């Protein structure tokens, strides 16, 4: 399921009788930009990292489908003009918007600042994030936090993006600048395979993360230092975007997308010490009590962390003795046919 979020800025600087010179202190600049979501575009940080999808998801789905994954709430959009080092120049004010189509919004706003045409600047976007009055400057990016509801059902996914431009570009009358965004959450999907559904012997009753971080660090690590969102890696080394919030809770439920067949959860990043697991309940036809299975959060030959902007899919292909047979694929864009099986443990109810 590929999703792109593109921002294109076009700035026009009207001559002001009191401030006739471009770059003068206090000059008012009008900035117009478009955020376009959705579409099967080229691989970028706007995709669900590690999953390319086949485009068959229900794009009208309120939760769990492409429409939700692309959602940007215009009332929760904040745009900042920054120096090259990530420090604040000005916040774009009076953001008015029109919805051009299902995937495109046009915004117009203004800011007042000294803009030197010879300097570099950044346009930084915070979508579906808590309101801020001061731009975060910490490279650890822990100053913007949003809590996951106990129901697991969010209103929208927090997103962040940045693009460096020149002062000349910022002051130009016409611009064509793309800003890619990175989601602050991972998406985890559990579903019955087509063969399991056709057989009609089992239904997917429910699932939950046994533990999770309830708070989302909406901004990735390294946000202040990069020139573009695409320069950030979503791995877990010291120089990557990985930025979990240690706020552990128990029992994050998955949301039903297709009754008895597909469940989805949006979950914050998690530093997995090897104990992270999910409980999956499967109901056999003719039985009244589902069987519960403990499924470790593993998706390679070793324990892995939950990473922002990743889309993890668990497809249940059968039940053998006390184990679920699960395939997990694909985990990278470069190995689309890679499937592995993981061992599960049946819980005693």
PDB file of N, CA and C in Angstrom, residues 211-305:
ATOM      1  N   UNK A 211       2.116  -5.500  25.062  1.00  0.00           N
ATOM      2  CA  UNK A 211       2.620  -4.249  25.611  1.00  0.00           C
ATOM      3  C   UNK A 211       3.001  -3.331  24.460  1.00  0.00           C
ATOM      4  N   UNK A 212       3.030  -2.042  24.740  1.00  0.00           N
ATOM      5  CA  UNK A 212       3.324  -1.052  23.713  1.00  0.00           C
ATOM      6  C   UNK A 212       3.661   0.260  24.398  1.00  0.00           C
ATOM      7  N   UNK A 213       4.205   1.206  23.665  1.00  0.00           N
ATOM      8  CA  UNK A 213       4.421   2.548  24.194  1.00  0.00           C
ATOM      9  C   UNK A 213       3.182   3.384  23.911  1.00  0.00           C
ATOM     10  N   UNK A 214       2.570   3.917  24.953  1.00  0.00           N
ATOM     11  CA  UNK A 214       1.315   4.651  24.765  1.00  0.00           C
ATOM     12  C   UNK A 214       1.536   6.028  24.148  1.00  0.00           C
ATOM     13  N   UNK A 215       2.752   6.595  24.293  1.00  0.00           N
ATOM     14  CA  UNK A 215       3.029   7.927  23.771  1.00  0.00           C
ATOM     15  C   UNK A 215       3.831   7.846  22.475  1.00  0.00           C
ATOM     16  N   UNK A 216       3.506   8.739  21.557  1.00  0.00           N
ATOM     17  CA  UNK A 216       4.188   8.833  20.266  1.00  0.00           C
ATOM     18  C   UNK A 216       5.115  10.037  20.306  1.00  0.00           C
ATOM     19  N   UNK A 217       6.385   9.847  20.018  1.00  0.00           N
ATOM     20  CA  UNK A 217       7.243  10.981  19.703  1.00  0.00           C
ATOM     21  C   UNK A 217       6.983  11.337  18.246  1.00  0.00           C
ATOM     22  N   UNK A 218       6.210  12.418  18.036  1.00  0.00           N
ATOM     23  CA  UNK A 218       5.742  12.731  16.688  1.00  0.00           C
ATOM     24  C   UNK A 218       6.884  13.071  15.734  1.00  0.00           C
ATOM     25  N   UNK A 219       8.004  13.580  16.292  1.00  0.00           N
ATOM     26  CA  UNK A 219       9.126  13.998  15.452  1.00  0.00           C
ATOM     27  C   UNK A 219      10.214  12.935  15.499  1.00  0.00           C
ATOM     28  N   UNK A 220      10.807  12.605  14.365  1.00  0.00           N
ATOM     29  CA  UNK A 220      11.873  11.602  14.363  1.00  0.00           C
ATOM     30  C   UNK A 220      13.175  12.145  14.928  1.00  0.00           C
ATOM     31  N   UNK A 221      14.032  11.268  15.357  1.00  0.00           N
ATOM     32  CA  UNK A 221      15.377  11.657  15.744  1.00  0.00           C
ATOM     33  C   UNK A 221      16.105  12.229  14.534  1.00  0.00           C
ATOM     34  N   UNK A 222      16.899  13.281  14.751  1.00  0.00           N
ATOM     35  CA  UNK A 222      17.661  13.875  13.670  1.00  0.00           C
ATOM     36  C   UNK A 222      16.898  14.862  12.829  1.00  0.00           C
ATOM     37  N   UNK A 223      15.692  15.245  13.237  1.00  0.00           N
ATOM     38  CA  UNK A 223      14.841  16.102  12.412  1.00  0.00           C
ATOM     39  C   UNK A 223      15.449  17.479  12.149  1.00  0.00           C
ATOM     40  N   UNK A 224      16.217  17.989  13.114  1.00  0.00           N
ATOM     41  CA  UNK A 224      16.734  19.351  12.986  1.00  0.00           C
ATOM     42  C   UNK A 224      17.948  19.456  12.085  1.00  0.00           C
ATOM     43  N   UNK A 225      18.596  18.329  11.801  1.00  0.00           N
ATOM     44  CA  UNK A 225      19.878  18.386  11.108  1.00  0.00           C
ATOM     45  C   UNK A 225      19.804  18.055   9.625  1.00  0.00           C
ATOM     46  N   UNK A 226      18.721  17.436   9.165  1.00  0.00           N
ATOM     47  CA  UNK A 226      18.667  16.996   7.768  1.00  0.00           C
ATOM     48  C   UNK A 226      18.103  18.083   6.858  1.00  0.00           C
ATOM     49  N   UNK A 227      18.546  18.057   5.607  1.00  0.00           N
ATOM     50  CA  UNK A 227      18.082  19.032   4.631  1.00  0.00           C
ATOM     51  C   UNK A 227      16.767  18.608   3.986  1.00  0.00           C
ATOM     52  N   UNK A 228      16.468  17.312   4.050  1.00  0.00           N
ATOM     53  CA  UNK A 228      15.236  16.802   3.447  1.00  0.00           C
ATOM     54  C   UNK A 228      14.801  15.547   4.188  1.00  0.00           C
ATOM     55  N   UNK A 229      13.510  15.309   4.216  1.00  0.00           N
ATOM     56  CA  UNK A 229      12.979  14.128   4.888  1.00  0.00           C
ATOM     57  C   UNK A 229      13.620  12.855   4.359  1.00  0.00           C
ATOM     58  N   UNK A 230      13.856  12.810   3.070  1.00  0.00           N
ATOM     59  CA  UNK A 230      14.394  11.605   2.443  1.00  0.00           C
ATOM     60  C   UNK A 230      15.832  11.308   2.840  1.00  0.00           C
ATOM     61  N   UNK A 231      16.476  12.243   3.522  1.00  0.00           N
ATOM     62  CA  UNK A 231      17.843  11.994   3.997  1.00  0.00           C
ATOM     63  C   UNK A 231      17.871  11.186   5.283  1.00  0.00           C
ATOM     64  N   UNK A 232      16.723  11.056   5.939  1.00  0.00           N
ATOM     65  CA  UNK A 232      16.647  10.293   7.180  1.00  0.00           C
ATOM     66  C   UNK A 232      16.475   8.813   6.878  1.00  0.00           C
ATOM     67  N   UNK A 233      17.190   7.972   7.600  1.00  0.00           N
ATOM     68  CA  UNK A 233      17.001   6.534   7.522  1.00  0.00           C
ATOM     69  C   UNK A 233      16.055   6.130   8.643  1.00  0.00           C
ATOM     70  N   UNK A 234      15.212   5.139   8.394  1.00  0.00           N
ATOM     71  CA  UNK A 234      14.249   4.730   9.406  1.00  0.00           C
ATOM     72  C   UNK A 234      14.708   3.508  10.191  1.00  0.00           C
ATOM     73  N   UNK A 235      16.003   3.269  10.241  1.00  0.00           N
ATOM     74  CA  UNK A 235      16.539   2.177  11.047  1.00  0.00           C
ATOM     75  C   UNK A 235      16.679   2.581  12.506  1.00  0.00           C
ATOM     76  N   UNK A 236      17.563   1.894  13.224  1.00  0.00           N
ATOM     77  CA  UNK A 236      17.650   2.112  14.673  1.00  0.00           C
ATOM     78  C   UNK A 236      19.066   2.436  15.135  1.00  0.00           C
ATOM     79  N   UNK A 237      19.955   2.865  14.246  1.00  0.00           N
ATOM     80  CA  UNK A 237      21.280   3.276  14.682  1.00  0.00           C
ATOM     81  C   UNK A 237      21.205   4.692  15.241  1.00  0.00           C
ATOM     82  N   UNK A 238      22.308   5.154  15.799  1.00  0.00           N
ATOM     83  CA  UNK A 238      22.336   6.466  16.451  1.00  0.00           C
ATOM     84  C   UNK A 238      22.039   7.598  15.475  1.00  0.00           C
ATOM     85  N   UNK A 239      22.304   7.385  14.198  1.00  0.00           N
ATOM     86  CA  UNK A 239      22.095   8.436  13.207  1.00  0.00           C
ATOM     87  C   UNK A 239      20.760   8.300  12.471  1.00  0.00           C
ATOM     88  N   UNK A 240      19.935   7.384  12.884  1.00  0.00           N
ATOM     89  CA  UNK A 240      18.662   7.152  12.197  1.00  0.00           C
ATOM     90  C   UNK A 240      17.503   7.872  12.876  1.00  0.00           C
ATOM     91  N   UNK A 241      16.310   7.736  12.258  1.00  0.00           N
ATOM     92  CA  UNK A 241      15.125   8.442  12.730  1.00  0.00           C
ATOM     93  C   UNK A 241      14.486   7.803  13.955  1.00  0.00           C
ATOM     94  N   UNK A 242      14.872   6.583  14.293  1.00  0.00           N
ATOM     95  CA  UNK A 242      14.260   5.820  15.388  1.00  0.00           C
ATOM     96  C   UNK A 242      14.213   6.655  16.666  1.00  0.00           C
ATOM     97  N   UNK A 243      13.005   6.864  17.202  1.00  0.00           N
ATOM     98  CA  UNK A 243      12.831   7.738  18.353  1.00  0.00           C
ATOM     99  C   UNK A 243      11.660   7.275  19.219  1.00  0.00           C
ATOM    100  N   UNK A 244      11.788   6.098  19.870  1.00  0.00           N
ATOM    101  CA  UNK A 244      10.689   5.581  20.692  1.00  0.00           C
ATOM    102  C   UNK A 244      10.513   6.368  21.974  1.00  0.00           C
ATOM    103  N   UNK A 245       9.293   6.380  22.470  1.00  0.00           N
ATOM    104  CA  UNK A 245       8.979   7.020  23.744  1.00  0.00           C
ATOM    105  C   UNK A 245       8.747   5.916  24.771  1.00  0.00           C
ATOM    106  N   UNK A 246       9.578   5.862  25.791  1.00  0.00           N
ATOM    107  CA  UNK A 246       9.477   4.791  26.801  1.00  0.00           C
ATOM    108  C   UNK A 246       8.307   5.072  27.732  1.00  0.00           C
ATOM    109  N   UNK A 247       7.124   4.667  27.311  1.00  0.00           N
ATOM    110  CA  UNK A 247       5.895   4.925  28.077  1.00  0.00           C
ATOM    111  C   UNK A 247       5.022   3.675  28.029  1.00  0.00           C
ATOM    112  N   UNK A 248       5.553   2.586  28.546  1.00  0.00           N
ATOM    113  CA  UNK A 248       4.965   1.265  28.334  1.00  0.00           C
ATOM    114  C   UNK A 248       3.609   1.086  29.004  1.00  0.00           C
ATOM    115  N   UNK A 249       2.690   0.510  28.238  1.00  0.00           N
ATOM    116  CA  UNK A 249       1.360   0.122  28.709  1.00  0.00           C
ATOM    117  C   UNK A 249       1.092  -1.297  28.227  1.00  0.00           C
ATOM    118  N   UNK A 250      -0.013  -1.872  28.695  1.00  0.00           N
ATOM    119  CA  UNK A 250      -0.379  -3.224  28.290  1.00  0.00           C
ATOM    120  C   UNK A 250      -1.684  -3.215  27.505  1.00  0.00           C
ATOM    121  N   UNK A 251      -1.740  -4.099  26.510  1.00  0.00           N
ATOM    122  CA  UNK A 251      -3.004  -4.403  25.851  1.00  0.00           C
ATOM    123  C   UNK A 251      -3.514  -3.388  24.855  1.00  0.00           C
ATOM    124  N   UNK A 252      -2.777  -3.149  23.757  1.00  0.00           N
ATOM    125  CA  UNK A 252      -3.285  -2.284  22.685  1.00  0.00           C
ATOM    126  C   UNK A 252      -4.088  -3.135  21.706  1.00  0.00           C
ATOM    127  N   UNK A 253      -5.404  -2.906  21.608  1.00  0.00           N
ATOM    128  CA  UNK A 253      -6.221  -3.762  20.738  1.00  0.00           C
ATOM    129  C   UNK A 253      -6.073  -3.407  19.263  1.00  0.00           C
ATOM    130  N   UNK A 254      -6.193  -4.407  18.416  1.00  0.00           N
ATOM    131  CA  UNK A 254      -6.296  -4.200  16.979  1.00  0.00           C
ATOM    132  C   UNK A 254      -7.744  -3.828  16.648  1.00  0.00           C
ATOM    133  N   UNK A 255      -7.906  -3.079  15.572  1.00  0.00           N
ATOM    134  CA  UNK A 255      -9.229  -2.662  15.116  1.00  0.00           C
ATOM    135  C   UNK A 255      -9.674  -3.583  13.972  1.00  0.00           C
ATOM    136  N   UNK A 256     -10.928  -3.991  13.987  1.00  0.00           N
ATOM    137  CA  UNK A 256     -11.463  -4.852  12.927  1.00  0.00           C
ATOM    138  C   UNK A 256     -11.671  -4.049  11.649  1.00  0.00           C
ATOM    139  N   UNK A 257     -11.062  -4.494  10.567  1.00  0.00           N
ATOM    140  CA  UNK A 257     -11.250  -3.876   9.257  1.00  0.00           C
ATOM    141  C   UNK A 257     -12.260  -4.675   8.443  1.00  0.00           C
ATOM    142  N   UNK A 258     -12.071  -5.988   8.400  1.00  0.00           N
ATOM    143  CA  UNK A 258     -13.026  -6.893   7.757  1.00  0.00           C
ATOM    144  C   UNK A 258     -13.385  -7.962   8.784  1.00  0.00           C
ATOM    145  N   UNK A 259     -14.641  -8.039   9.148  1.00  0.00           N
ATOM    146  CA  UNK A 259     -15.096  -8.934  10.195  1.00  0.00           C
ATOM    147  C   UNK A 259     -14.616 -10.369   9.968  1.00  0.00           C
ATOM    148  N   UNK A 260     -13.901 -10.904  10.972  1.00  0.00           N
ATOM    149  CA  UNK A 260     -13.446 -12.274  10.929  1.00  0.00           C
ATOM    150  C   UNK A 260     -12.260 -12.540  10.018  1.00  0.00           C
ATOM    151  N   UNK A 261     -11.749 -11.464   9.325  1.00  0.00           N
ATOM    152  CA  UNK A 261     -10.704 -11.688   8.318  1.00  0.00           C
ATOM    153  C   UNK A 261      -9.478 -10.793   8.469  1.00  0.00           C
ATOM    154  N   UNK A 262      -9.660  -9.530   8.821  1.00  0.00           N
ATOM    155  CA  UNK A 262      -8.527  -8.605   8.835  1.00  0.00           C
ATOM    156  C   UNK A 262      -8.612  -7.635  10.008  1.00  0.00           C
ATOM    157  N   UNK A 263      -7.460  -7.466  10.702  1.00  0.00           N
ATOM    158  CA  UNK A 263      -7.335  -6.541  11.818  1.00  0.00           C
ATOM    159  C   UNK A 263      -6.130  -5.641  11.571  1.00  0.00           C
ATOM    160  N   UNK A 264      -6.192  -4.401  12.090  1.00  0.00           N
ATOM    161  CA  UNK A 264      -5.085  -3.458  11.919  1.00  0.00           C
ATOM    162  C   UNK A 264      -4.854  -2.694  13.210  1.00  0.00           C
ATOM    163  N   UNK A 265      -3.580  -2.415  13.508  1.00  0.00           N
ATOM    164  CA  UNK A 265      -3.220  -1.544  14.631  1.00  0.00           C
ATOM    165  C   UNK A 265      -2.167  -0.555  14.153  1.00  0.00           C
ATOM    166  N   UNK A 266      -2.281   0.684  14.621  1.00  0.00           N
ATOM    167  CA  UNK A 266      -1.239   1.684  14.413  1.00  0.00           C
ATOM    168  C   UNK A 266      -0.535   1.848  15.749  1.00  0.00           C
ATOM    169  N   UNK A 267       0.772   1.628  15.752  1.00  0.00           N
ATOM    170  CA  UNK A 267       1.481   1.504  17.021  1.00  0.00           C
ATOM    171  C   UNK A 267       2.746   2.351  17.005  1.00  0.00           C
ATOM    172  N   UNK A 268       3.089   2.991  18.134  1.00  0.00           N
ATOM    173  CA  UNK A 268       4.320   3.781  18.208  1.00  0.00           C
ATOM    174  C   UNK A 268       5.561   2.897  18.161  1.00  0.00           C
ATOM    175  N   UNK A 269       6.694   3.505  17.884  1.00  0.00           N
ATOM    176  CA  UNK A 269       7.967   2.789  17.865  1.00  0.00           C
ATOM    177  C   UNK A 269       8.220   2.132  19.220  1.00  0.00           C
ATOM    178  N   UNK A 270       8.945   1.012  19.170  1.00  0.00           N
ATOM    179  CA  UNK A 270       9.191   0.249  20.402  1.00  0.00           C
ATOM    180  C   UNK A 270      10.565  -0.393  20.332  1.00  0.00           C
ATOM    181  N   UNK A 271      11.346  -0.205  21.385  1.00  0.00           N
ATOM    182  CA  UNK A 271      12.673  -0.806  21.494  1.00  0.00           C
ATOM    183  C   UNK A 271      12.487  -2.212  22.045  1.00  0.00           C
ATOM    184  N   UNK A 272      12.534  -3.192  21.141  1.00  0.00           N
ATOM    185  CA  UNK A 272      12.173  -4.572  21.481  1.00  0.00           C
ATOM    186  C   UNK A 272      13.365  -5.324  22.063  1.00  0.00           C
ATOM    187  N   UNK A 273      13.212  -5.762  23.306  1.00  0.00           N
ATOM    188  CA  UNK A 273      14.274  -6.541  23.951  1.00  0.00           C
ATOM    189  C   UNK A 273      14.090  -8.041  23.744  1.00  0.00           C
ATOM    190  N   UNK A 274      13.152  -8.399  22.886  1.00  0.00           N
ATOM    191  CA  UNK A 274      12.890  -9.808  22.604  1.00  0.00           C
ATOM    192  C   UNK A 274      11.621 -10.332  23.246  1.00  0.00           C
ATOM    193  N   UNK A 275      10.975  -9.497  24.061  1.00  0.00           N
ATOM    194  CA  UNK A 275       9.764  -9.942  24.755  1.00  0.00           C
ATOM    195  C   UNK A 275       8.477  -9.399  24.124  1.00  0.00           C
ATOM    196  N   UNK A 276       8.598  -8.550  23.127  1.00  0.00           N
ATOM    197  CA  UNK A 276       7.406  -7.973  22.516  1.00  0.00           C
ATOM    198  C   UNK A 276       6.638  -9.047  21.752  1.00  0.00           C
ATOM    199  N   UNK A 277       5.339  -9.117  22.008  1.00  0.00           N
ATOM    200  CA  UNK A 277       4.518 -10.129  21.337  1.00  0.00           C
ATOM    201  C   UNK A 277       3.081  -9.653  21.212  1.00  0.00           C
ATOM    202  N   UNK A 278       2.332 -10.381  20.399  1.00  0.00           N
ATOM    203  CA  UNK A 278       0.912 -10.107  20.199  1.00  0.00           C
ATOM    204  C   UNK A 278       0.107 -11.341  20.584  1.00  0.00           C
ATOM    205  N   UNK A 279      -1.108 -11.112  21.036  1.00  0.00           N
ATOM    206  CA  UNK A 279      -2.035 -12.210  21.287  1.00  0.00           C
ATOM    207  C   UNK A 279      -3.050 -12.226  20.156  1.00  0.00           C
ATOM    208  N   UNK A 280      -3.145 -13.354  19.468  1.00  0.00           N
ATOM    209  CA  UNK A 280      -4.088 -13.507  18.367  1.00  0.00           C
ATOM    210  C   UNK A 280      -5.084 -14.608  18.722  1.00  0.00           C
ATOM    211  N   UNK A 281      -6.359 -14.310  18.566  1.00  0.00           N
ATOM    212  CA  UNK A 281      -7.406 -15.283  18.889  1.00  0.00           C
ATOM    213  C   UNK A 281      -8.114 -15.730  17.610  1.00  0.00           C
ATOM    214  N   UNK A 282      -8.180 -17.055  17.430  1.00  0.00           N
ATOM    215  CA  UNK A 282      -8.788 -17.667  16.252  1.00  0.00           C
ATOM    216  C   UNK A 282      -9.972 -18.523  16.691  1.00  0.00           C
ATOM    217  N   UNK A 283     -11.094 -18.344  16.016  1.00  0.00           N
ATOM    218  CA  UNK A 283     -12.298 -19.114  16.349  1.00  0.00           C
ATOM    219  C   UNK A 283     -12.561 -20.155  15.268  1.00  0.00           C
ATOM    220  N   UNK A 284     -12.684 -21.404  15.681  1.00  0.00           N
ATOM    221  CA  UNK A 284     -12.984 -22.483  14.743  1.00  0.00           C
ATOM    222  C   UNK A 284     -14.491 -22.621  14.588  1.00  0.00           C
ATOM    223  N   UNK A 285     -14.916 -22.868  13.375  1.00  0.00           N
ATOM    224  CA  UNK A 285     -16.345 -23.011  13.095  1.00  0.00           C
ATOM    225  C   UNK A 285     -16.954 -24.100  13.976  1.00  0.00           C
ATOM    226  N   UNK A 286     -18.088 -23.778  14.607  1.00  0.00           N
ATOM    227  CA  UNK A 286     -18.777 -24.738  15.471  1.00  0.00           C
ATOM    228  C   UNK A 286     -18.374 -24.639  16.927  1.00  0.00           C
ATOM    229  N   UNK A 287     -17.301 -23.874  17.216  1.00  0.00           N
ATOM    230  CA  UNK A 287     -16.868 -23.697  18.602  1.00  0.00           C
ATOM    231  C   UNK A 287     -17.238 -22.308  19.087  1.00  0.00           C
ATOM    232  N   UNK A 288     -17.471 -22.181  20.392  1.00  0.00           N
ATOM    233  CA  UNK A 288     -17.922 -20.903  20.945  1.00  0.00           C
ATOM    234  C   UNK A 288     -16.801 -20.096  21.580  1.00  0.00           C
ATOM    235  N   UNK A 289     -15.682 -20.744  21.886  1.00  0.00           N
ATOM    236  CA  UNK A 289     -14.565 -20.062  22.549  1.00  0.00           C
ATOM    237  C   UNK A 289     -13.351 -20.055  21.621  1.00  0.00           C
ATOM    238  N   UNK A 290     -12.788 -18.887  21.325  1.00  0.00           N
ATOM    239  CA  UNK A 290     -11.624 -18.838  20.444  1.00  0.00           C
ATOM    240  C   UNK A 290     -10.373 -19.386  21.124  1.00  0.00           C
ATOM    241  N   UNK A 291      -9.440 -19.843  20.330  1.00  0.00           N
ATOM    242  CA  UNK A 291      -8.137 -20.282  20.830  1.00  0.00           C
ATOM    243  C   UNK A 291      -7.168 -19.113  20.760  1.00  0.00           C
ATOM    244  N   UNK A 292      -6.419 -18.908  21.819  1.00  0.00           N
ATOM    245  CA  UNK A 292      -5.504 -17.779  21.901  1.00  0.00           C
ATOM    246  C   UNK A 292      -4.071 -18.222  21.626  1.00  0.00           C
ATOM    247  N   UNK A 293      -3.350 -17.444  20.810  1.00  0.00           N
ATOM    248  CA  UNK A 293      -1.963 -17.747  20.465  1.00  0.00           C
ATOM    249  C   UNK A 293      -1.068 -16.556  20.808  1.00  0.00           C
ATOM    250  N   UNK A 294       0.119 -16.870  21.305  1.00  0.00           N
ATOM    251  CA  UNK A 294       1.112 -15.842  21.571  1.00  0.00           C
ATOM    252  C   UNK A 294       2.070 -15.781  20.374  1.00  0.00           C
ATOM    253  N   UNK A 295       2.110 -14.641  19.688  1.00  0.00           N
ATOM    254  CA  UNK A 295       2.909 -14.491  18.478  1.00  0.00           C
ATOM    255  C   UNK A 295       4.002 -13.453  18.723  1.00  0.00           C
ATOM    256  N   UNK A 296       5.274 -13.830  18.664  1.00  0.00           N
ATOM    257  CA  UNK A 296       6.352 -12.870  18.887  1.00  0.00           C
ATOM    258  C   UNK A 296       6.444 -11.864  17.752  1.00  0.00           C
ATOM    259  N   UNK A 297       6.859 -10.656  18.084  1.00  0.00           N
ATOM    260  CA  UNK A 297       7.037  -9.639  17.051  1.00  0.00           C
ATOM    261  C   UNK A 297       8.423  -9.809  16.436  1.00  0.00           C
ATOM    262  N   UNK A 298       8.535 -10.804  15.576  1.00  0.00           N
ATOM    263  CA  UNK A 298       9.772 -11.083  14.845  1.00  0.00           C
ATOM    264  C   UNK A 298       9.457 -11.046  13.368  1.00  0.00           C
ATOM    265  N   UNK A 299      10.348 -10.460  12.593  1.00  0.00           N
ATOM    266  CA  UNK A 299      10.106 -10.461  11.163  1.00  0.00           C
ATOM    267  C   UNK A 299      11.390 -10.640  10.363  1.00  0.00           C
ATOM    268  N   UNK A 300      12.394 -11.213  11.006  1.00  0.00           N
ATOM    269  CA  UNK A 300      13.611 -11.597  10.300  1.00  0.00           C
ATOM    270  C   UNK A 300      14.256 -12.708  11.109  1.00  0.00           C
ATOM    271  N   UNK A 301      15.540 -12.930  10.895  1.00  0.00           N
ATOM    272  CA  UNK A 301      16.218 -14.001  11.619  1.00  0.00           C
ATOM    273  C   UNK A 301      16.561 -13.609  13.047  1.00  0.00           C
ATOM    274  N   UNK A 302      16.256 -12.358  13.425  1.00  0.00           N
ATOM    275  CA  UNK A 302      16.546 -11.902  14.779  1.00  0.00           C
ATOM    276  C   UNK A 302      15.398 -11.028  15.264  1.00  0.00           C
ATOM    277  N   UNK A 303      15.424 -10.710  16.553  1.00  0.00           N
ATOM    278  CA  UNK A 303      14.417  -9.823  17.133  1.00  0.00           C
ATOM    279  C   UNK A 303      14.539  -8.443  16.500  1.00  0.00           C
ATOM    280  N   UNK A 304      13.418  -7.829  16.199  1.00  0.00           N
ATOM    281  CA  UNK A 304      13.440  -6.519  15.581  1.00  0.00           C
ATOM    282  C   UNK A 304      12.580  -5.534  16.365  1.00  0.00           C
ATOM    283  N   UNK A 305      12.878  -4.251  16.180  1.00  0.00           N
ATOM    284  CA  UNK A 305      12.113  -3.195  16.824  1.00  0.00           C
ATOM    285  C   UNK A 305      10.902  -2.818  15.981  1.00  0.00           C
TER     286      UNK A 305
END
